[in-house]
Amino acid sequence: MHKSKIITIIGARPQFIIAAAISRGIKNHYPDRIQEMIIHTGQHYDDNMSRVFFEELEIPEPEYNLEVGSGSHAYQTGEIIQRTEQILIKEKPQLVLVYGDTNTTLAGALAASKLHIPVAHIEAGLRSFNKSMPEEINRIGCDHVSTLLFSPTQTGLENLVREGFDPGTLPPYHIDKPGIYHCGDVMFDNVMYFSQIAEKKSHIIETLGLEGKDFILCTLHRPQNTDNASRLNKIMNTLNGISRENQALFILPLHPRTAKMLPQLLEAKLLESIDKNPFFNITAPMAYFDMLMLENRCQIMITDSGGVQKESYFFRKPCLVLRPESEWKEIIDLGTAVIVDDDTEMIRDTYYRFQKEPPQNFPPVFGDGKAAEFILNEFVKFLDSGLQE
Ligand code: UD1
Ligand code: UDP
């Protein structure tokens, strides 16, 4: 059978996690039809932001690591475009696969589309309607140069239709005649697949002394929060306050961006109060299985992460969203997650309300755990159509 070459371009933590489901699907269902080659852009490079995910999730070793590292948006995006272009010219893939909304996503999509290589975008259609977020620009740019667009939610599909994508388009698809799909969430596939494995392999509950204890799980890494002294102080002060007055245990695995900013931007008194609060546990970033265990066992999640918001829903946990808006309209509308932004009163009120009355209703809005299979079947149909070869 003729094998088609797909190049997957990934570089940031959530992309490693999502890509694992697609790589697994290729290995299990299409080993003779699809040859996957991975480019790691090097956007994330610390072991606990990158290597650990490749090992745990058994993601194939990348053929290329561009080692772009950190820098301004223009630096990161520009370097990835240039370095990716050379590889795409050499490797001549039939399809390029990008995920989400990072600089890696946009750069990969631009490099490929300008070489007339079709792009498949997984997590297409999500919108915050807030272009001060770099991710919003990345998503819109990427969607509009893609040929196959896979939205995890109905809202994502509707956003695409509002921007002029036609859900009635029939194959053969092309950059000017793209195919759009509502396919469910690949991160949900992963949670279904890895939760049992995490129960066996992770020891984080014992390591952090959490057996039989209630705790709150927090993550914080959006530049709107980490790079803005007023917001950062307000949020951390509110969380530390709740923790202190209730002796409530908070676990906060810290993204390296936030780890850098806390000592620079937090007021000295607050920093000291957090340091001395025995119930406020700031840790290094978690490996994925450890994170799944914490999500599974915690009472409430408080986050500005896109992926963690969704995972709160998968684990049927209430969630406070430390942002002014959310791309995950479904879970906000259902009330299992609440947009609290940096508003002290909202954070406190919502926290106490969820403590008293945790939400019970979590209807399936993220698919059936088979999004990756759906996506791969569409890839094969597209590749079989042969027009792009
Ligand atoms: C990026 C994505 C964001 C995503 C997040 C996932 C963009 C514009 N943003 O944000 O959408 O939610 O990844 O985690 O692409 N750093 C390290 N070690 C690392 C990686 C980063 O120390 O391995 C530090 C560096 O100081 C760096 C900062 O974190 O400047 C930010 O990293 P960067 O990749 O630019 O953005 P993220 O905030 O991680
Ligand atoms: N995650 C993890 N360890 C952590 C924090 C997050 O494994 O310490 C996982 C989380 O379970 C989710 C993904 O990383 O699957 C979300 O990535 P992140 O919050 O970095 O980015 P976002 O989703 O906001 O783009």
Tab-separated table of C-alpha atoms and ligand atoms in Angstrom:
chain	number	residue	atom	x	y	z
A	1	MET	CA	0.000	0.000	0.000
A	2	HIS	CA	1.204	3.498	-0.762
A	3	LYS	CA	2.319	5.330	2.388
A	4	SER	CA	1.683	9.059	2.687
A	5	LYS	CA	3.991	11.278	4.687
A	6	ILE	CA	2.431	13.530	7.308
A	7	ILE	CA	4.555	16.022	9.216
A	8	THR	CA	3.376	16.937	12.715
A	9	ILE	CA	4.673	20.266	14.020
A	10	ILE	CA	4.604	20.645	17.801
A	11	GLY	CA	6.513	22.679	20.357
A	12	ALA	CA	4.504	23.503	23.487
A	13	ARG	CA	3.285	21.342	26.364
A	14	PRO	CA	-0.385	20.922	25.415
A	15	GLN	CA	0.638	20.053	21.847
A	16	PHE	CA	2.773	17.139	22.997
A	17	ILE	CA	-0.200	15.833	24.950
A	18	ILE	CA	-2.700	16.143	22.100
A	19	ALA	CA	-0.272	14.835	19.494
A	20	ALA	CA	0.117	11.645	21.525
A	21	ALA	CA	-3.457	10.630	20.651
A	22	ILE	CA	-2.907	11.105	16.922
A	23	SER	CA	0.433	9.261	16.935
A	24	ARG	CA	-1.204	6.424	18.849
A	25	GLY	CA	-4.048	6.326	16.303
A	26	ILE	CA	-1.612	6.161	13.386
A	27	LYS	CA	0.308	3.327	15.040
A	28	ASN	CA	-2.865	1.379	15.856
A	29	HIS	CA	-4.975	1.974	12.770
A	30	TYR	CA	-2.876	3.170	9.846
A	31	PRO	CA	0.726	1.951	10.216
A	32	ASP	CA	0.804	0.875	6.554
A	33	ARG	CA	-0.950	3.957	5.202
A	34	ILE	CA	0.581	6.903	7.076
A	35	GLN	CA	4.191	7.699	7.816
A	36	GLU	CA	4.311	10.330	10.562
A	37	MET	CA	7.351	12.529	10.986
A	38	ILE	CA	7.562	14.935	13.941
A	39	ILE	CA	9.148	18.370	14.035
A	40	HIS	CA	9.669	19.689	17.584
A	41	THR	CA	10.138	23.430	17.291
A	42	GLY	CA	11.795	23.703	20.703
A	43	GLN	CA	9.365	26.391	21.893
A	44	HIS	CA	9.227	24.484	25.201
A	45	TYR	CA	12.482	22.824	26.170
A	46	ASP	CA	12.735	22.267	29.955
A	47	ASP	CA	12.592	18.547	30.704
A	48	ASN	CA	9.381	18.961	32.700
A	49	MET	CA	7.768	20.992	29.890
A	50	SER	CA	8.838	18.662	27.064
A	51	ARG	CA	10.872	15.468	27.482
A	52	VAL	CA	8.680	14.037	30.226
A	53	PHE	CA	5.649	14.063	27.903
A	54	PHE	CA	7.460	12.272	25.080
A	55	GLU	CA	8.526	9.557	27.497
A	56	GLU	CA	5.265	9.085	29.398
A	57	LEU	CA	2.931	9.346	26.437
A	58	GLU	CA	5.180	7.311	24.151
A	59	ILE	CA	5.258	9.965	21.470
A	60	PRO	CA	7.642	8.981	18.660
A	61	GLU	CA	11.035	10.667	18.811
A	62	PRO	CA	11.014	13.863	16.693
A	63	GLU	CA	13.023	13.594	13.467
A	64	TYR	CA	13.895	17.262	13.821
A	65	ASN	CA	14.291	19.593	16.795
A	66	LEU	CA	14.503	23.200	15.665
A	67	GLU	CA	15.671	24.344	19.129
A	68	VAL	CA	14.093	27.736	18.693
A	69	GLY	CA	13.662	28.334	22.433
A	70	SER	CA	12.185	31.416	24.060
A	71	GLY	CA	12.011	34.940	22.688
A	72	SER	CA	9.661	37.612	21.420
A	73	HIS	CA	6.656	36.608	19.340
A	74	ALA	CA	8.324	37.791	16.138
A	75	TYR	CA	11.552	35.974	16.945
A	76	GLN	CA	9.859	32.721	17.838
A	77	THR	CA	7.379	32.764	14.956
A	78	GLY	CA	9.933	33.954	12.396
A	79	GLU	CA	12.590	31.417	13.362
A	80	ILE	CA	10.108	28.552	13.303
A	81	ILE	CA	8.874	29.575	9.843
A	82	GLN	CA	12.378	29.754	8.422
A	83	ARG	CA	13.638	26.528	9.953
A	84	THR	CA	10.451	24.611	9.149
A	85	GLU	CA	10.430	25.771	5.548
A	86	GLN	CA	13.784	24.139	4.848
A	87	ILE	CA	12.612	20.819	6.256
A	88	LEU	CA	9.304	20.882	4.397
A	89	ILE	CA	11.102	21.544	1.117
A	90	LYS	CA	13.371	18.575	1.775
A	91	GLU	CA	10.755	16.147	3.131
A	92	LYS	CA	7.854	17.010	0.790
A	93	PRO	CA	4.998	15.797	3.051
A	94	GLN	CA	1.477	15.311	1.674
A	95	LEU	CA	-0.047	16.969	4.754
A	96	VAL	CA	1.150	19.098	7.671
A	97	LEU	CA	-0.544	18.747	11.026
A	98	VAL	CA	-0.660	21.569	13.593
A	99	TYR	CA	-2.413	21.882	16.951
A	100	GLY	CA	-4.015	24.639	18.972
A	101	ASP	CA	-2.964	28.254	19.008
A	102	THR	CA	0.677	28.752	19.933
A	103	ASN	CA	3.401	30.488	17.968
A	104	THR	CA	4.444	27.009	16.828
A	105	THR	CA	0.950	26.500	15.354
A	106	LEU	CA	0.854	29.695	13.346
A	107	ALA	CA	4.449	29.422	12.155
A	108	GLY	CA	4.015	25.807	11.048
A	109	ALA	CA	0.803	26.635	9.206
A	110	LEU	CA	2.339	29.617	7.419
A	111	ALA	CA	5.473	27.763	6.362
A	112	ALA	CA	3.456	24.855	4.954
A	113	SER	CA	0.657	26.787	3.286
A	114	LYS	CA	3.069	29.074	1.442
A	115	LEU	CA	4.751	25.987	0.023
A	116	HIS	CA	1.281	24.803	-1.094
A	117	ILE	CA	1.345	21.912	1.350
A	118	PRO	CA	-2.134	21.348	2.815
A	119	VAL	CA	-2.482	22.036	6.530
A	120	ALA	CA	-4.738	20.181	8.970
A	121	HIS	CA	-5.574	22.204	12.087
A	122	ILE	CA	-6.684	20.358	15.181
A	123	GLU	CA	-8.529	22.563	17.723
A	124	ALA	CA	-9.775	24.812	14.941
A	125	GLY	CA	-12.528	27.392	15.405
A	126	LEU	CA	-11.940	28.315	19.021
A	127	ARG	CA	-12.266	32.017	19.666
A	128	SER	CA	-11.983	34.280	22.709
A	129	PHE	CA	-12.890	37.395	20.682
A	130	ASN	CA	-9.980	39.092	22.428
A	131	LYS	CA	-7.109	39.874	20.077
A	132	SER	CA	-4.898	41.107	22.904
A	133	MET	CA	-4.279	37.380	23.442
A	134	PRO	CA	-1.485	36.193	21.150
A	135	GLU	CA	-3.355	32.905	20.824
A	136	GLU	CA	-6.390	34.559	19.213
A	137	ILE	CA	-4.233	35.938	16.402
A	138	ASN	CA	-2.495	32.578	16.014
A	139	ARG	CA	-5.799	30.689	15.769
A	140	ILE	CA	-7.408	32.987	13.261
A	141	GLY	CA	-4.279	33.070	11.106
A	142	CYS	CA	-3.893	29.325	11.202
A	143	ASP	CA	-7.545	28.534	10.483
A	144	HIS	CA	-7.549	30.745	7.412
A	145	VAL	CA	-4.616	28.980	5.737
A	146	SER	CA	-5.791	25.464	6.623
A	147	THR	CA	-7.388	22.887	4.339
A	148	LEU	CA	-8.823	20.515	6.971
A	149	LEU	CA	-10.191	22.147	10.135
A	150	PHE	CA	-11.189	20.002	13.108
A	151	SER	CA	-13.172	21.726	15.841
A	152	PRO	CA	-13.564	20.026	19.213
A	153	THR	CA	-16.903	21.720	19.925
A	154	GLN	CA	-20.094	22.801	18.213
A	155	THR	CA	-19.290	26.413	19.186
A	156	GLY	CA	-15.967	26.153	17.356
A	157	LEU	CA	-17.741	24.983	14.219
A	158	GLU	CA	-20.226	27.854	14.455
A	159	ASN	CA	-17.365	30.335	14.825
A	160	LEU	CA	-15.854	29.041	11.587
A	161	VAL	CA	-19.160	29.311	9.761
A	162	ARG	CA	-19.502	32.910	10.999
A	163	GLU	CA	-16.075	33.642	9.478
A	164	GLY	CA	-17.196	32.390	6.077
A	165	PHE	CA	-16.234	28.700	6.151
A	166	ASP	CA	-18.906	26.639	4.421
A	167	PRO	CA	-20.013	23.476	6.253
A	168	GLY	CA	-21.576	22.249	3.006
A	169	THR	CA	-18.283	22.156	1.096
A	170	LEU	CA	-17.701	18.769	-0.488
A	171	PRO	CA	-14.343	17.125	-1.207
A	172	PRO	CA	-11.841	17.400	-2.820
A	173	TYR	CA	-10.779	19.962	-0.217
A	174	HIS	CA	-8.300	22.684	-0.935
A	175	ILE	CA	-6.961	25.755	0.882
A	176	ASP	CA	-9.586	27.820	-0.981
A	177	LYS	CA	-12.249	25.169	-0.436
A	178	PRO	CA	-11.498	23.840	3.042
A	179	GLY	CA	-13.321	21.068	4.893
A	180	ILE	CA	-14.582	21.825	8.401
A	181	TYR	CA	-15.564	19.226	10.982
A	182	HIS	CA	-16.923	19.012	14.509
A	183	CYS	CA	-15.065	15.968	15.765
A	184	GLY	CA	-14.880	16.014	19.578
A	185	ASP	CA	-11.854	16.702	21.702
A	186	VAL	CA	-8.588	14.850	21.316
A	187	MET	CA	-7.635	15.781	24.905
A	188	PHE	CA	-10.730	13.884	26.036
A	189	ASP	CA	-9.484	10.837	24.073
A	190	ASN	CA	-6.295	11.083	26.098
A	191	VAL	CA	-8.006	11.390	29.447
A	192	MET	CA	-10.120	8.319	28.654
A	193	TYR	CA	-7.045	6.414	27.545
A	194	PHE	CA	-4.518	7.476	30.179
A	195	SER	CA	-6.590	7.850	33.391
A	196	GLN	CA	-6.339	4.165	34.348
A	197	ILE	CA	-2.652	4.068	33.431
A	198	ALA	CA	-2.028	7.168	35.563
A	199	GLU	CA	-3.691	5.467	38.565
A	200	LYS	CA	-1.077	2.724	38.319
A	201	LYS	CA	1.979	4.752	37.388
A	202	SER	CA	1.695	8.031	39.302
A	203	HIS	CA	2.688	8.365	42.940
A	204	ILE	CA	1.980	12.065	43.235
A	205	ILE	CA	-0.848	11.701	45.762
A	206	GLU	CA	1.509	9.917	48.173
A	207	THR	CA	4.474	12.157	47.343
A	208	LEU	CA	2.529	15.311	48.173
A	209	GLY	CA	0.854	13.700	51.205
A	210	LEU	CA	-2.637	14.134	49.757
A	211	GLU	CA	-4.179	10.772	50.674
A	212	GLY	CA	-7.664	11.326	52.076
A	213	LYS	CA	-7.278	15.105	51.913
A	214	ASP	CA	-9.340	17.710	50.115
A	215	PHE	CA	-7.330	20.113	47.990
A	216	ILE	CA	-7.668	22.762	45.313
A	217	LEU	CA	-5.641	22.496	42.085
A	218	CYS	CA	-4.465	25.731	40.462
A	219	THR	CA	-2.509	26.650	37.357
A	220	LEU	CA	-1.565	30.105	36.109
A	221	HIS	CA	0.484	30.999	33.052
A	222	ARG	CA	-1.300	33.460	30.729
A	223	PRO	CA	0.793	36.578	30.099
A	224	GLN	CA	-2.296	38.710	30.867
A	225	ASN	CA	-1.983	37.415	34.440
A	226	THR	CA	1.701	36.693	34.891
A	227	ASP	CA	3.092	39.860	33.315
A	228	ASN	CA	0.610	42.283	34.883
A	229	ALA	CA	1.627	43.181	38.440
A	230	SER	CA	-1.812	44.335	39.496
A	231	ARG	CA	-3.613	41.212	38.254
A	232	LEU	CA	-0.933	38.855	39.539
A	233	ASN	CA	-0.998	40.405	43.022
A	234	LYS	CA	-4.771	40.426	43.140
A	235	ILE	CA	-5.145	36.807	42.090
A	236	MET	CA	-2.392	35.447	44.314
A	237	ASN	CA	-3.573	37.526	47.266
A	238	THR	CA	-7.124	36.222	46.892
A	239	LEU	CA	-6.058	32.581	46.574
A	240	ASN	CA	-3.632	32.824	49.480
A	241	GLY	CA	-6.356	34.541	51.539
A	242	ILE	CA	-8.887	31.759	50.882
A	243	SER	CA	-6.263	29.167	51.699
A	244	ARG	CA	-5.219	30.836	54.966
A	245	GLU	CA	-8.700	31.534	56.329
A	246	ASN	CA	-9.933	27.985	55.696
A	247	GLN	CA	-6.657	26.105	56.079
A	248	ALA	CA	-7.521	24.943	52.554
A	249	LEU	CA	-4.770	23.055	50.787
A	250	PHE	CA	-3.813	24.582	47.424
A	251	ILE	CA	-1.529	22.755	44.960
A	252	LEU	CA	-0.061	25.091	42.357
A	253	PRO	CA	2.255	23.465	39.771
A	254	LEU	CA	3.989	26.480	38.368
A	255	HIS	CA	4.673	27.150	34.677
A	256	PRO	CA	8.238	28.498	34.200
A	257	ARG	CA	6.856	31.837	32.961
A	258	THR	CA	5.007	32.313	36.252
A	259	ALA	CA	7.919	31.018	38.320
A	260	LYS	CA	10.040	33.793	36.826
A	261	MET	CA	7.458	36.519	37.378
A	262	LEU	CA	6.293	35.813	40.941
A	263	PRO	CA	9.454	37.016	42.699
A	264	GLN	CA	9.675	40.009	40.348
A	265	LEU	CA	6.079	41.232	40.556
A	266	LEU	CA	4.559	40.070	43.836
A	267	GLU	CA	4.630	42.532	46.711
A	268	ALA	CA	7.198	41.445	49.287
A	269	LYS	CA	4.614	41.006	52.042
A	270	LEU	CA	2.432	38.782	49.904
A	271	LEU	CA	5.408	36.739	48.738
A	272	GLU	CA	6.381	36.181	52.359
A	273	SER	CA	2.818	35.310	53.391
A	274	ILE	CA	2.608	32.723	50.594
A	275	ASP	CA	6.020	31.319	51.526
A	276	LYS	CA	4.927	30.918	55.138
A	277	ASN	CA	1.495	29.476	54.337
A	278	PRO	CA	1.848	25.734	54.993
A	279	PHE	CA	-1.358	25.112	53.037
A	280	PHE	CA	-0.108	26.736	49.828
A	281	ASN	CA	2.055	24.261	47.949
A	282	ILE	CA	3.852	25.660	44.895
A	283	THR	CA	5.511	22.874	42.899
A	284	ALA	CA	7.405	22.392	39.637
A	285	PRO	CA	5.273	21.682	36.532
A	286	MET	CA	3.678	18.259	36.770
A	287	ALA	CA	4.211	15.356	34.450
A	288	TYR	CA	0.974	14.418	32.660
A	289	PHE	CA	0.048	11.315	34.706
A	290	ASP	CA	0.618	13.257	37.934
A	291	MET	CA	-1.529	16.084	36.619
A	292	LEU	CA	-4.326	13.657	35.733
A	293	MET	CA	-4.208	12.212	39.255
A	294	LEU	CA	-4.389	15.661	40.833
A	295	GLU	CA	-7.284	16.611	38.577
A	296	ASN	CA	-9.075	13.400	39.414
A	297	ARG	CA	-8.719	13.804	43.183
A	298	CYS	CA	-9.053	17.552	43.736
A	299	GLN	CA	-12.228	19.314	44.840
A	300	ILE	CA	-12.068	22.425	42.689
A	301	MET	CA	-9.806	23.636	39.869
A	302	ILE	CA	-8.744	27.257	39.453
A	303	THR	CA	-6.928	28.063	36.228
A	304	ASP	CA	-6.261	30.313	33.260
A	305	SER	CA	-5.231	27.342	31.096
A	306	GLY	CA	-7.327	26.274	28.119
A	307	GLY	CA	-6.553	22.585	28.508
A	308	VAL	CA	-7.005	22.497	32.277
A	309	GLN	CA	-10.434	24.157	31.978
A	310	LYS	CA	-11.536	21.328	29.714
A	311	GLU	CA	-10.006	18.676	31.924
A	312	SER	CA	-11.984	20.038	34.889
A	313	TYR	CA	-15.081	19.087	32.919
A	314	PHE	CA	-13.759	15.644	31.947
A	315	PHE	CA	-13.181	14.925	35.647
A	316	ARG	CA	-16.535	16.469	36.631
A	317	LYS	CA	-14.906	19.150	38.782
A	318	PRO	CA	-16.023	22.751	39.217
A	319	CYS	CA	-13.642	25.286	37.736
A	320	LEU	CA	-12.874	28.962	38.291
A	321	VAL	CA	-11.505	30.626	35.145
A	322	LEU	CA	-8.960	33.356	35.892
A	323	ARG	CA	-9.621	35.169	32.625
A	324	PRO	CA	-12.131	37.703	31.318
A	325	GLU	CA	-13.496	35.178	28.796
A	326	SER	CA	-13.259	31.553	27.743
A	327	GLU	CA	-13.121	29.666	24.460
A	328	TRP	CA	-15.068	26.823	26.077
A	329	LYS	CA	-18.530	28.346	25.863
A	330	GLU	CA	-20.257	25.020	26.499
A	331	ILE	CA	-18.894	24.568	30.015
A	332	ILE	CA	-19.461	28.206	30.932
A	333	ASP	CA	-23.083	27.971	29.735
A	334	LEU	CA	-23.566	24.778	31.754
A	335	GLY	CA	-22.191	26.578	34.820
A	336	THR	CA	-19.571	23.973	35.745
A	337	ALA	CA	-16.902	26.599	35.043
A	338	VAL	CA	-17.284	30.256	35.960
A	339	ILE	CA	-15.388	33.221	34.547
A	340	VAL	CA	-14.031	34.980	37.639
A	341	ASP	CA	-11.244	36.940	35.929
A	342	ASP	CA	-9.065	38.689	38.570
A	343	ASP	CA	-12.107	39.831	40.566
A	344	THR	CA	-11.562	39.088	44.269
A	345	GLU	CA	-15.244	39.023	45.111
A	346	MET	CA	-16.110	36.762	42.165
A	347	ILE	CA	-13.289	34.377	43.019
A	348	ARG	CA	-14.320	34.178	46.669
A	349	ASP	CA	-18.076	33.915	46.036
A	350	THR	CA	-17.674	31.260	43.370
A	351	TYR	CA	-15.198	29.277	45.455
A	352	TYR	CA	-17.562	29.173	48.462
A	353	ARG	CA	-20.565	28.424	46.300
A	354	PHE	CA	-18.804	25.496	44.630
A	355	GLN	CA	-17.634	24.222	48.033
A	356	LYS	CA	-21.247	24.108	49.190
A	357	GLU	CA	-22.922	23.026	45.964
A	358	PRO	CA	-20.625	21.349	43.475
A	359	PRO	CA	-22.219	21.082	40.007
A	360	GLN	CA	-23.659	17.662	39.193
A	361	ASN	CA	-24.583	17.928	35.536
A	362	PHE	CA	-21.786	17.206	33.031
A	363	PRO	CA	-23.457	16.125	29.774
A	364	PRO	CA	-21.076	14.908	27.042
A	365	VAL	CA	-20.036	17.969	25.028
A	366	PHE	CA	-16.519	16.871	24.075
A	367	GLY	CA	-17.331	13.769	22.037
A	368	ASP	CA	-16.947	10.089	22.760
A	369	GLY	CA	-13.191	9.718	23.219
A	370	LYS	CA	-12.721	8.822	19.548
A	371	ALA	CA	-11.862	12.207	18.062
A	372	ALA	CA	-8.408	11.053	16.933
A	373	GLU	CA	-9.912	8.113	15.051
A	374	PHE	CA	-12.372	10.429	13.308
A	375	ILE	CA	-9.573	12.808	12.323
A	376	LEU	CA	-7.363	10.016	10.985
A	377	ASN	CA	-10.198	8.583	8.885
A	378	GLU	CA	-10.638	12.010	7.310
A	379	PHE	CA	-6.889	12.267	6.709
A	380	VAL	CA	-6.923	8.979	4.845
A	381	LYS	CA	-9.901	10.014	2.705
A	382	PHE	CA	-8.094	13.256	1.914
A	383	LEU	CA	-4.829	11.519	1.082
A	384	ASP	CA	-6.669	8.927	-1.012
A	385	SER	CA	-8.247	11.661	-3.068
A	386	GLY	CA	-4.703	12.053	-4.354
A	387	LEU	CA	-5.133	15.586	-5.607
A	388	GLN	CA	-2.617	17.009	-3.196
A	389	GLU	CA	0.180	14.569	-4.098
B	1	UD1	C1	2.805	29.092	25.240
B	1	UD1	C2	1.659	29.474	24.325
B	1	UD1	C3	0.361	29.402	25.089
B	1	UD1	C4	0.172	28.050	25.752
B	1	UD1	C5	1.405	27.694	26.580
B	1	UD1	C6	1.279	26.280	27.063
B	1	UD1	C7	2.259	31.150	22.614
B	1	UD1	C8	2.134	32.573	22.198
B	1	UD1	N1	1.804	30.849	23.831
B	1	UD1	O1	2.844	30.055	26.274
B	1	UD1	O2	-0.723	29.596	24.197
B	1	UD1	O3	-0.942	28.091	26.585
B	1	UD1	O4	2.577	27.790	25.764
B	1	UD1	O5	2.047	26.041	28.200
B	1	UD1	O6	2.729	30.354	21.852
B	1	UD1	N2	10.032	28.945	29.558
B	1	UD1	C9	10.990	28.197	30.196
B	1	UD1	N3	11.151	26.902	29.818
B	1	UD1	C10	10.419	26.312	28.838
B	1	UD1	C11	9.449	27.087	28.185
B	1	UD1	C12	9.262	28.407	28.548
B	1	UD1	O7	11.681	28.690	31.089
B	1	UD1	O8	10.620	25.104	28.556
B	1	UD1	C13	9.817	30.348	29.992
B	1	UD1	C14	10.684	31.352	29.230
B	1	UD1	O9	11.028	32.363	30.125
B	1	UD1	C15	9.718	31.897	28.212
B	1	UD1	C16	8.394	31.857	28.948
B	1	UD1	O10	8.453	30.696	29.755
B	1	UD1	O11	10.066	33.193	27.773
B	1	UD1	C17	7.190	31.772	28.023
B	1	UD1	O12	7.312	30.698	27.113
B	1	UD1	P1	6.578	30.749	25.688
B	1	UD1	O13	6.699	29.454	25.003
B	1	UD1	O14	7.006	31.956	24.938
B	1	UD1	O15	5.075	31.008	26.071
B	1	UD1	P2	4.141	30.278	27.132
B	1	UD1	O16	3.755	31.247	28.186
B	1	UD1	O17	4.740	28.988	27.543
B	2	UDP	N1	-0.402	20.034	32.390
B	2	UDP	C1	0.555	19.164	32.886
B	2	UDP	N2	1.326	19.592	33.938
B	2	UDP	C2	1.159	20.823	34.528
B	2	UDP	C3	0.171	21.691	33.987
B	2	UDP	C4	-0.585	21.269	32.907
B	2	UDP	O1	0.713	18.039	32.400
B	2	UDP	O2	1.885	21.139	35.478
B	2	UDP	C5	-1.221	19.593	31.250
B	2	UDP	C6	-2.706	19.676	31.495
B	2	UDP	O3	-3.158	18.498	32.133
B	2	UDP	C7	-3.249	19.848	30.092
B	2	UDP	C8	-2.165	20.655	29.392
B	2	UDP	O4	-0.987	20.477	30.176
B	2	UDP	O5	-3.373	18.599	29.441
B	2	UDP	C9	-2.520	22.120	29.356
B	2	UDP	O6	-1.416	22.847	28.969
B	2	UDP	P1	-1.145	24.352	29.398
B	2	UDP	O7	-1.954	24.698	30.577
B	2	UDP	O8	0.323	24.509	29.480
B	2	UDP	O9	-1.598	25.170	28.100
B	2	UDP	P2	-2.990	25.624	27.481
B	2	UDP	O10	-3.913	24.453	27.486
B	2	UDP	O11	-3.498	26.773	28.284
B	2	UDP	O12	-2.614	26.090	26.118
